[in-house]
GROMACS .gro file of C-alpha atoms in nm:
model
  350
    1UNK     CA    1  10.672   9.993   9.776
    2UNK     CA    2  10.364  10.179   9.897
    3UNK     CA    3  10.040  10.026  10.023
    4UNK     CA    4   9.697  10.182   9.976
    5UNK     CA    5   9.331  10.091  10.009
    6UNK     CA    6   9.091  10.017   9.728
    7UNK     CA    7   8.717  10.022   9.781
    8UNK     CA    8   8.513   9.811   9.545
    9UNK     CA    9   8.160   9.772   9.679
   10UNK     CA   10   8.037   9.423   9.599
   11UNK     CA   11   7.713   9.400   9.794
   12UNK     CA   12   7.342   9.415   9.721
   13UNK     CA   13   7.084   9.620   9.913
   14UNK     CA   14   6.965   9.294  10.070
   15UNK     CA   15   7.311   9.243  10.220
   16UNK     CA   16   7.409   9.596  10.316
   17UNK     CA   17   7.259   9.938  10.250
   18UNK     CA   18   7.456  10.209  10.078
   19UNK     CA   19   7.453  10.409  10.401
   20UNK     CA   20   7.606  10.121  10.596
   21UNK     CA   21   7.865  10.039  10.330
   22UNK     CA   22   8.000  10.393  10.310
   23UNK     CA   23   7.990  10.447  10.686
   24UNK     CA   24   8.210  10.140  10.725
   25UNK     CA   25   8.436  10.235  10.434
   26UNK     CA   26   8.499  10.581  10.579
   27UNK     CA   27   8.573  10.425  10.917
   28UNK     CA   28   8.851  10.227  10.748
   29UNK     CA   29   8.968  10.537  10.560
   30UNK     CA   30   9.009  10.718  10.893
   31UNK     CA   31   9.281  10.466  10.986
   32UNK     CA   32   9.496  10.534  10.680
   33UNK     CA   33   9.719  10.814  10.799
   34UNK     CA   34   9.797  10.667  11.139
   35UNK     CA   35   9.871  10.320  10.996
   36UNK     CA   36  10.077  10.440  10.699
   37UNK     CA   37   9.848  10.357  10.408
   38UNK     CA   38   9.938  10.612  10.142
   39UNK     CA   39   9.637  10.613   9.909
   40UNK     CA   40   9.262  10.559   9.883
   41UNK     CA   41   9.105  10.443   9.560
   42UNK     CA   42   8.752  10.364   9.444
   43UNK     CA   43   8.593  10.248   9.119
   44UNK     CA   44   8.320  10.373   8.886
   45UNK     CA   45   8.053  10.114   8.804
   46UNK     CA   46   7.676  10.102   8.771
   47UNK     CA   47   7.354   9.901   8.816
   48UNK     CA   48   7.494   9.570   8.947
   49UNK     CA   49   7.609   9.455   9.291
   50UNK     CA   50   7.957   9.434   9.137
   51UNK     CA   51   8.064   9.795   9.192
   52UNK     CA   52   7.722   9.951   9.144
   53UNK     CA   53   7.727  10.138   9.475
   54UNK     CA   54   7.999  10.364   9.332
   55UNK     CA   55   7.872  10.548   9.023
   56UNK     CA   56   8.091  10.850   9.103
   57UNK     CA   57   8.437  10.799   9.261
   58UNK     CA   58   8.478  11.171   9.320
   59UNK     CA   59   8.187  11.181   9.565
   60UNK     CA   60   8.343  10.916   9.790
   61UNK     CA   61   8.694  11.056   9.758
   62UNK     CA   62   8.567  11.398   9.865
   63UNK     CA   63   8.435  11.242  10.186
   64UNK     CA   64   8.761  11.047  10.224
   65UNK     CA   65   8.960  11.370  10.192
   66UNK     CA   66   8.796  11.494  10.512
   67UNK     CA   67   8.900  11.180  10.703
   68UNK     CA   68   9.269  11.210  10.610
   69UNK     CA   69   9.545  11.467  10.580
   70UNK     CA   70   9.819  11.277  10.395
   71UNK     CA   71   9.673  10.989  10.192
   72UNK     CA   72   9.650  11.042   9.817
   73UNK     CA   73   9.304  11.013   9.661
   74UNK     CA   74   9.286  10.809   9.341
   75UNK     CA   75   8.998  10.753   9.104
   76UNK     CA   76   9.026  10.389   9.013
   77UNK     CA   77   8.897  10.473   8.761
   78UNK     CA   78   8.663  10.730   8.608
   79UNK     CA   79   8.508  10.627   8.276
   80UNK     CA   80   8.516  10.898   8.006
   81UNK     CA   81   8.274  10.690   7.799
   82UNK     CA   82   7.992  10.769   8.046
   83UNK     CA   83   8.095  11.126   8.137
   84UNK     CA   84   8.095  11.465   7.972
   85UNK     CA   85   8.457  11.594   7.978
   86UNK     CA   86   8.345  11.944   8.073
   87UNK     CA   87   8.171  11.816   8.385
   88UNK     CA   88   8.447  11.570   8.471
   89UNK     CA   89   8.723  11.830   8.445
   90UNK     CA   90   8.533  12.064   8.675
   91UNK     CA   91   8.478  11.788   8.933
   92UNK     CA   92   8.846  11.696   8.923
   93UNK     CA   93   8.948  12.056   8.982
   94UNK     CA   94   8.701  12.084   9.268
   95UNK     CA   95   8.825  11.771   9.449
   96UNK     CA   96   9.188  11.869   9.394
   97UNK     CA   97   9.108  12.197   9.570
   98UNK     CA   98   8.909  12.040   9.855
   99UNK     CA   99   9.187  11.786   9.920
  100UNK     CA  100   9.463  12.049   9.900
  101UNK     CA  101   9.624  11.888   9.597
  102UNK     CA  102   9.605  11.518   9.690
  103UNK     CA  103   9.407  11.390   9.391
  104UNK     CA  104   9.536  11.148   9.128
  105UNK     CA  105   9.309  11.060   8.837
  106UNK     CA  106   9.283  10.711   8.695
  107UNK     CA  107   9.091  10.663   8.370
  108UNK     CA  108   8.949  10.342   8.221
  109UNK     CA  109   8.753  10.233   7.916
  110UNK     CA  110   8.496  10.029   8.109
  111UNK     CA  111   8.443   9.663   8.022
  112UNK     CA  112   8.094   9.560   8.133
  113UNK     CA  113   7.855   9.529   7.835
  114UNK     CA  114   7.544   9.580   8.049
  115UNK     CA  115   7.664   9.931   8.141
  116UNK     CA  116   7.715  10.027   7.777
  117UNK     CA  117   7.373   9.889   7.685
  118UNK     CA  118   7.196  10.082   7.960
  119UNK     CA  119   7.371  10.407   7.869
  120UNK     CA  120   7.293  10.342   7.502
  121UNK     CA  121   7.657  10.350   7.394
  122UNK     CA  122   7.813  10.117   7.138
  123UNK     CA  123   8.088   9.892   7.277
  124UNK     CA  124   8.275   9.945   6.950
  125UNK     CA  125   8.313  10.315   7.040
  126UNK     CA  126   8.484  10.227   7.367
  127UNK     CA  127   8.843  10.302   7.276
  128UNK     CA  128   8.774  10.614   7.069
  129UNK     CA  129   8.551  10.761   7.343
  130UNK     CA  130   8.813  10.682   7.605
  131UNK     CA  131   9.101  10.838   7.412
  132UNK     CA  132   8.905  11.147   7.313
  133UNK     CA  133   8.756  11.198   7.659
  134UNK     CA  134   9.085  11.159   7.845
  135UNK     CA  135   9.263  11.398   7.609
  136UNK     CA  136   8.987  11.658   7.638
  137UNK     CA  137   8.998  11.640   8.018
  138UNK     CA  138   9.377  11.676   8.008
  139UNK     CA  139   9.357  11.988   7.793
  140UNK     CA  140   9.082  12.142   8.009
  141UNK     CA  141   9.294  12.092   8.321
  142UNK     CA  142   9.623  12.211   8.174
  143UNK     CA  143   9.501  12.502   7.960
  144UNK     CA  144   9.258  12.791   7.958
  145UNK     CA  145   9.028  12.906   7.677
  146UNK     CA  146   9.018  12.556   7.530
  147UNK     CA  147   8.850  12.474   7.199
  148UNK     CA  148   8.819  12.110   7.090
  149UNK     CA  149   8.628  11.954   6.803
  150UNK     CA  150   8.590  11.588   6.893
  151UNK     CA  151   8.383  11.308   6.749
  152UNK     CA  152   8.167  11.285   7.061
  153UNK     CA  153   8.212  11.616   7.247
  154UNK     CA  154   8.279  11.963   7.110
  155UNK     CA  155   8.330  12.291   7.293
  156UNK     CA  156   8.472  12.636   7.223
  157UNK     CA  157   8.674  12.880   7.434
  158UNK     CA  158   8.616  12.702   7.767
  159UNK     CA  159   8.814  12.757   8.086
  160UNK     CA  160   8.733  12.486   8.337
  161UNK     CA  161   8.687  12.599   8.699
  162UNK     CA  162   8.818  12.564   8.958
  163UNK     CA  163   9.169  12.545   8.819
  164UNK     CA  164   9.370  12.244   8.946
  165UNK     CA  165   9.558  12.296   9.273
  166UNK     CA  166   9.844  12.078   9.143
  167UNK     CA  167  10.047  12.214   8.851
  168UNK     CA  168   9.979  12.162   8.571
  169UNK     CA  169   9.718  11.904   8.684
  170UNK     CA  170   9.681  11.597   8.907
  171UNK     CA  171   9.885  11.292   8.797
  172UNK     CA  172   9.708  11.060   8.551
  173UNK     CA  173   9.681  10.681   8.554
  174UNK     CA  174   9.538  10.440   8.296
  175UNK     CA  175   9.360  10.124   8.408
  176UNK     CA  176   9.435   9.814   8.200
  177UNK     CA  177   9.344   9.449   8.228
  178UNK     CA  178   9.525   9.239   7.970
  179UNK     CA  179   9.546   9.438   7.644
  180UNK     CA  180   9.914   9.500   7.553
  181UNK     CA  181   9.827   9.811   7.351
  182UNK     CA  182   9.682   9.976   7.662
  183UNK     CA  183  10.008   9.927   7.854
  184UNK     CA  184  10.213  10.059   7.564
  185UNK     CA  185   9.992  10.364   7.512
  186UNK     CA  186  10.006  10.459   7.881
  187UNK     CA  187  10.384  10.432   7.878
  188UNK     CA  188  10.421  10.647   7.566
  189UNK     CA  189  10.204  10.922   7.713
  190UNK     CA  190  10.384  10.921   8.046
  191UNK     CA  191  10.088  10.810   8.255
  192UNK     CA  192  10.095  10.562   8.542
  193UNK     CA  193   9.949  10.216   8.481
  194UNK     CA  194   9.698  10.052   8.717
  195UNK     CA  195   9.659   9.681   8.650
  196UNK     CA  196   9.483   9.378   8.797
  197UNK     CA  197   9.661   9.044   8.853
  198UNK     CA  198   9.314   8.895   8.917
  199UNK     CA  199   9.269   8.792   8.554
  200UNK     CA  200   9.591   8.596   8.546
  201UNK     CA  201   9.744   8.789   8.258
  202UNK     CA  202  10.114   8.777   8.183
  203UNK     CA  203  10.179   9.067   8.417
  204UNK     CA  204  10.559   9.063   8.394
  205UNK     CA  205  10.542   9.091   8.014
  206UNK     CA  206  10.276   9.363   8.026
  207UNK     CA  207  10.470   9.571   8.278
  208UNK     CA  208  10.783   9.536   8.066
  209UNK     CA  209  10.591   9.662   7.762
  210UNK     CA  210  10.478   9.961   7.964
  211UNK     CA  211  10.827  10.042   8.091
  212UNK     CA  212  10.986   9.997   7.749
  213UNK     CA  213  10.728  10.235   7.599
  214UNK     CA  214  10.789  10.483   7.881
  215UNK     CA  215  11.163  10.486   7.819
  216UNK     CA  216  11.133  10.496   7.439
  217UNK     CA  217  10.918  10.808   7.471
  218UNK     CA  218  11.199  10.977   7.664
  219UNK     CA  219  11.027  11.004   8.002
  220UNK     CA  220  11.260  11.002   8.305
  221UNK     CA  221  11.260  10.698   8.533
  222UNK     CA  222  11.056  10.389   8.450
  223UNK     CA  223  10.698  10.501   8.514
  224UNK     CA  224  10.458  10.416   8.794
  225UNK     CA  225  10.293  10.075   8.832
  226UNK     CA  226   9.996  10.013   9.061
  227UNK     CA  227   9.862   9.660   9.107
  228UNK     CA  228   9.536   9.567   9.279
  229UNK     CA  229   9.502   9.282   9.529
  230UNK     CA  230   9.255   9.139   9.777
  231UNK     CA  231   9.417   9.139  10.121
  232UNK     CA  232   9.326   8.984  10.451
  233UNK     CA  233   9.581   8.939  10.727
  234UNK     CA  234   9.516   8.736  11.044
  235UNK     CA  235   9.720   8.586  11.328
  236UNK     CA  236   9.662   8.233  11.196
  237UNK     CA  237   9.614   8.090  10.849
  238UNK     CA  238   9.302   7.912  10.967
  239UNK     CA  239   9.138   8.237  11.076
  240UNK     CA  240   9.234   8.415  10.754
  241UNK     CA  241   9.082   8.139  10.543
  242UNK     CA  242   8.769   8.111  10.756
  243UNK     CA  243   8.695   8.483  10.724
  244UNK     CA  244   8.810   8.559  10.368
  245UNK     CA  245   8.747   8.244  10.165
  246UNK     CA  246   8.373   8.274  10.103
  247UNK     CA  247   8.372   8.652  10.049
  248UNK     CA  248   8.646   8.619   9.786
  249UNK     CA  249   8.464   8.335   9.610
  250UNK     CA  250   8.143   8.541   9.614
  251UNK     CA  251   8.331   8.841   9.477
  252UNK     CA  252   8.466   8.633   9.188
  253UNK     CA  253   8.118   8.500   9.119
  254UNK     CA  254   7.964   8.847   9.109
  255UNK     CA  255   8.237   8.968   8.871
  256UNK     CA  256   8.162   8.688   8.626
  257UNK     CA  257   7.788   8.755   8.658
  258UNK     CA  258   7.837   9.127   8.583
  259UNK     CA  259   8.051   9.044   8.279
  260UNK     CA  260   7.845   8.743   8.166
  261UNK     CA  261   7.748   8.905   7.834
  262UNK     CA  262   8.102   8.828   7.713
  263UNK     CA  263   8.024   8.457   7.752
  264UNK     CA  264   7.721   8.481   7.524
  265UNK     CA  265   7.695   8.667   7.195
  266UNK     CA  266   7.878   8.990   7.279
  267UNK     CA  267   8.182   9.071   7.065
  268UNK     CA  268   8.386   9.386   7.002
  269UNK     CA  269   8.712   9.460   6.827
  270UNK     CA  270   8.790   9.696   7.116
  271UNK     CA  271   8.788   9.402   7.359
  272UNK     CA  272   9.002   9.130   7.207
  273UNK     CA  273   8.958   8.788   7.374
  274UNK     CA  274   8.742   8.919   7.657
  275UNK     CA  275   8.523   8.611   7.619
  276UNK     CA  276   8.829   8.400   7.702
  277UNK     CA  277   8.932   8.631   7.987
  278UNK     CA  278   8.591   8.607   8.153
  279UNK     CA  279   8.575   8.233   8.088
  280UNK     CA  280   8.909   8.205   8.265
  281UNK     CA  281   8.783   8.412   8.557
  282UNK     CA  282   8.486   8.177   8.585
  283UNK     CA  283   8.733   7.903   8.680
  284UNK     CA  284   8.909   8.113   8.945
  285UNK     CA  285   8.866   8.031   9.314
  286UNK     CA  286   8.999   8.149   9.648
  287UNK     CA  287   9.264   7.880   9.628
  288UNK     CA  288   9.380   7.966   9.276
  289UNK     CA  289   9.396   8.340   9.352
  290UNK     CA  290   9.604   8.284   9.665
  291UNK     CA  291   9.830   8.035   9.491
  292UNK     CA  292   9.918   8.272   9.206
  293UNK     CA  293   9.972   8.568   9.439
  294UNK     CA  294   9.674   8.769   9.313
  295UNK     CA  295   9.513   8.755   9.659
  296UNK     CA  296   9.718   8.824   9.971
  297UNK     CA  297   9.545   8.622  10.241
  298UNK     CA  298   9.714   8.461  10.539
  299UNK     CA  299   9.944   8.534  10.831
  300UNK     CA  300  10.197   8.818  10.828
  301UNK     CA  301  10.476   8.570  10.758
  302UNK     CA  302  10.284   8.416  10.468
  303UNK     CA  303  10.203   8.756  10.322
  304UNK     CA  304  10.561   8.878  10.344
  305UNK     CA  305  10.667   8.573  10.143
  306UNK     CA  306  10.382   8.611   9.892
  307UNK     CA  307  10.447   8.980   9.834
  308UNK     CA  308  10.820   8.936   9.795
  309UNK     CA  309  10.770   8.651   9.549
  310UNK     CA  310  10.513   8.835   9.338
  311UNK     CA  311  10.721   9.153   9.336
  312UNK     CA  312  11.018   8.961   9.198
  313UNK     CA  313  10.801   8.764   8.954
  314UNK     CA  314  10.667   9.074   8.778
  315UNK     CA  315  10.983   9.283   8.797
  316UNK     CA  316  10.863   9.514   9.072
  317UNK     CA  317  10.581   9.763   9.116
  318UNK     CA  318  10.532  10.090   9.303
  319UNK     CA  319  10.195  10.072   9.472
  320UNK     CA  320   9.975   9.788   9.597
  321UNK     CA  321   9.611   9.898   9.602
  322UNK     CA  322   9.436   9.655   9.835
  323UNK     CA  323   9.074   9.562   9.887
  324UNK     CA  324   9.036   9.496  10.260
  325UNK     CA  325   8.656   9.488  10.299
  326UNK     CA  326   8.570   9.290   9.987
  327UNK     CA  327   8.222   9.148   9.959
  328UNK     CA  328   8.077   9.093  10.308
  329UNK     CA  329   8.391   9.113  10.525
  330UNK     CA  330   8.291   9.309  10.834
  331UNK     CA  331   8.440   9.646  10.921
  332UNK     CA  332   8.574   9.500  11.246
  333UNK     CA  333   8.759   9.220  11.067
  334UNK     CA  334   8.885   9.456  10.795
  335UNK     CA  335   9.019   9.702  11.053
  336UNK     CA  336   9.195   9.427  11.248
  337UNK     CA  337   9.349   9.300  10.924
  338UNK     CA  338   9.468   9.651  10.832
  339UNK     CA  339   9.629   9.701  11.173
  340UNK     CA  340   9.812   9.368  11.167
  341UNK     CA  341   9.929   9.418  10.808
  342UNK     CA  342  10.058   9.768  10.891
  343UNK     CA  343  10.244   9.642  11.196
  344UNK     CA  344  10.387   9.310  11.074
  345UNK     CA  345  10.407   9.331  10.693
  346UNK     CA  346  10.444   9.687  10.568
  347UNK     CA  347  10.771   9.768  10.753
  348UNK     CA  348  10.945   9.495  10.550
  349UNK     CA  349  10.870   9.674  10.222
  350UNK     CA  350  10.835  10.047  10.296
   0.00000   0.00000   0.00000
């Protein structure tokens, strides 16, 4: 199992400026290579304290590439629905070159109605825009002189520059929450799956669907599974709880606030049961997340037990992408947690 960092800014300007947030995030990134964290990932979101500081993952990952030599750089994820594929393909090629071939590209549909409303895009076009956009980016990266006649974007005889450093392109991932069809589709296409235990979905069943689809499509191996967790490691359970409990509860609250349209009159066939998913998240707390293994918070001994148990529960996974500075956790506390986790937890699994 590999362990990487995920950055998901969840702060408002009143709490922390963008300059301070990214200064601290890059300070944590600079520890990755020496401590053995193998990847760095960041989201794409807009307009709200929940993720809004990161409208373009590629900008942050470019800075992160200059703080590291070995760690992989993962978009977690870019949203084709809000991006022109011609521009996105060029940016991917550029970062792959700057990082000397360390980029991996995660794609997602997006799920926050307020973002769709502000961009003036129909939620019911979510899946078709995602599928078309991801396929157009794939073709632009793998081929030259590309012509595509899509429903939303059309172009003729285009060669995207710079060409990818990795051949034929950087690895692709698909982000999925709880929709079985998303896991199956990623498996069939041979893409990695990045999922979130946070929502309490039946992760073992979803991962099995993904792996079965992977094998049925004839791909070698059993695919790549990345799961996202909140992580805080401390010498005592009391210290871990004292530092991480309120930030995690505030993070959960801001997520529900950002997605609150699903609890009102918002409906879409592309987002089956999202009202129930968000309603379920509204009931989540620090205690429930820790209990179900979706948040790794405690002493090294506690975390070793939690990780081993969750790994067995879901049938294994390849990469844990961990938020270490979630909400208002200080850079000093996050760095101490990273160091302790690397010393006393990671060697048991790497």
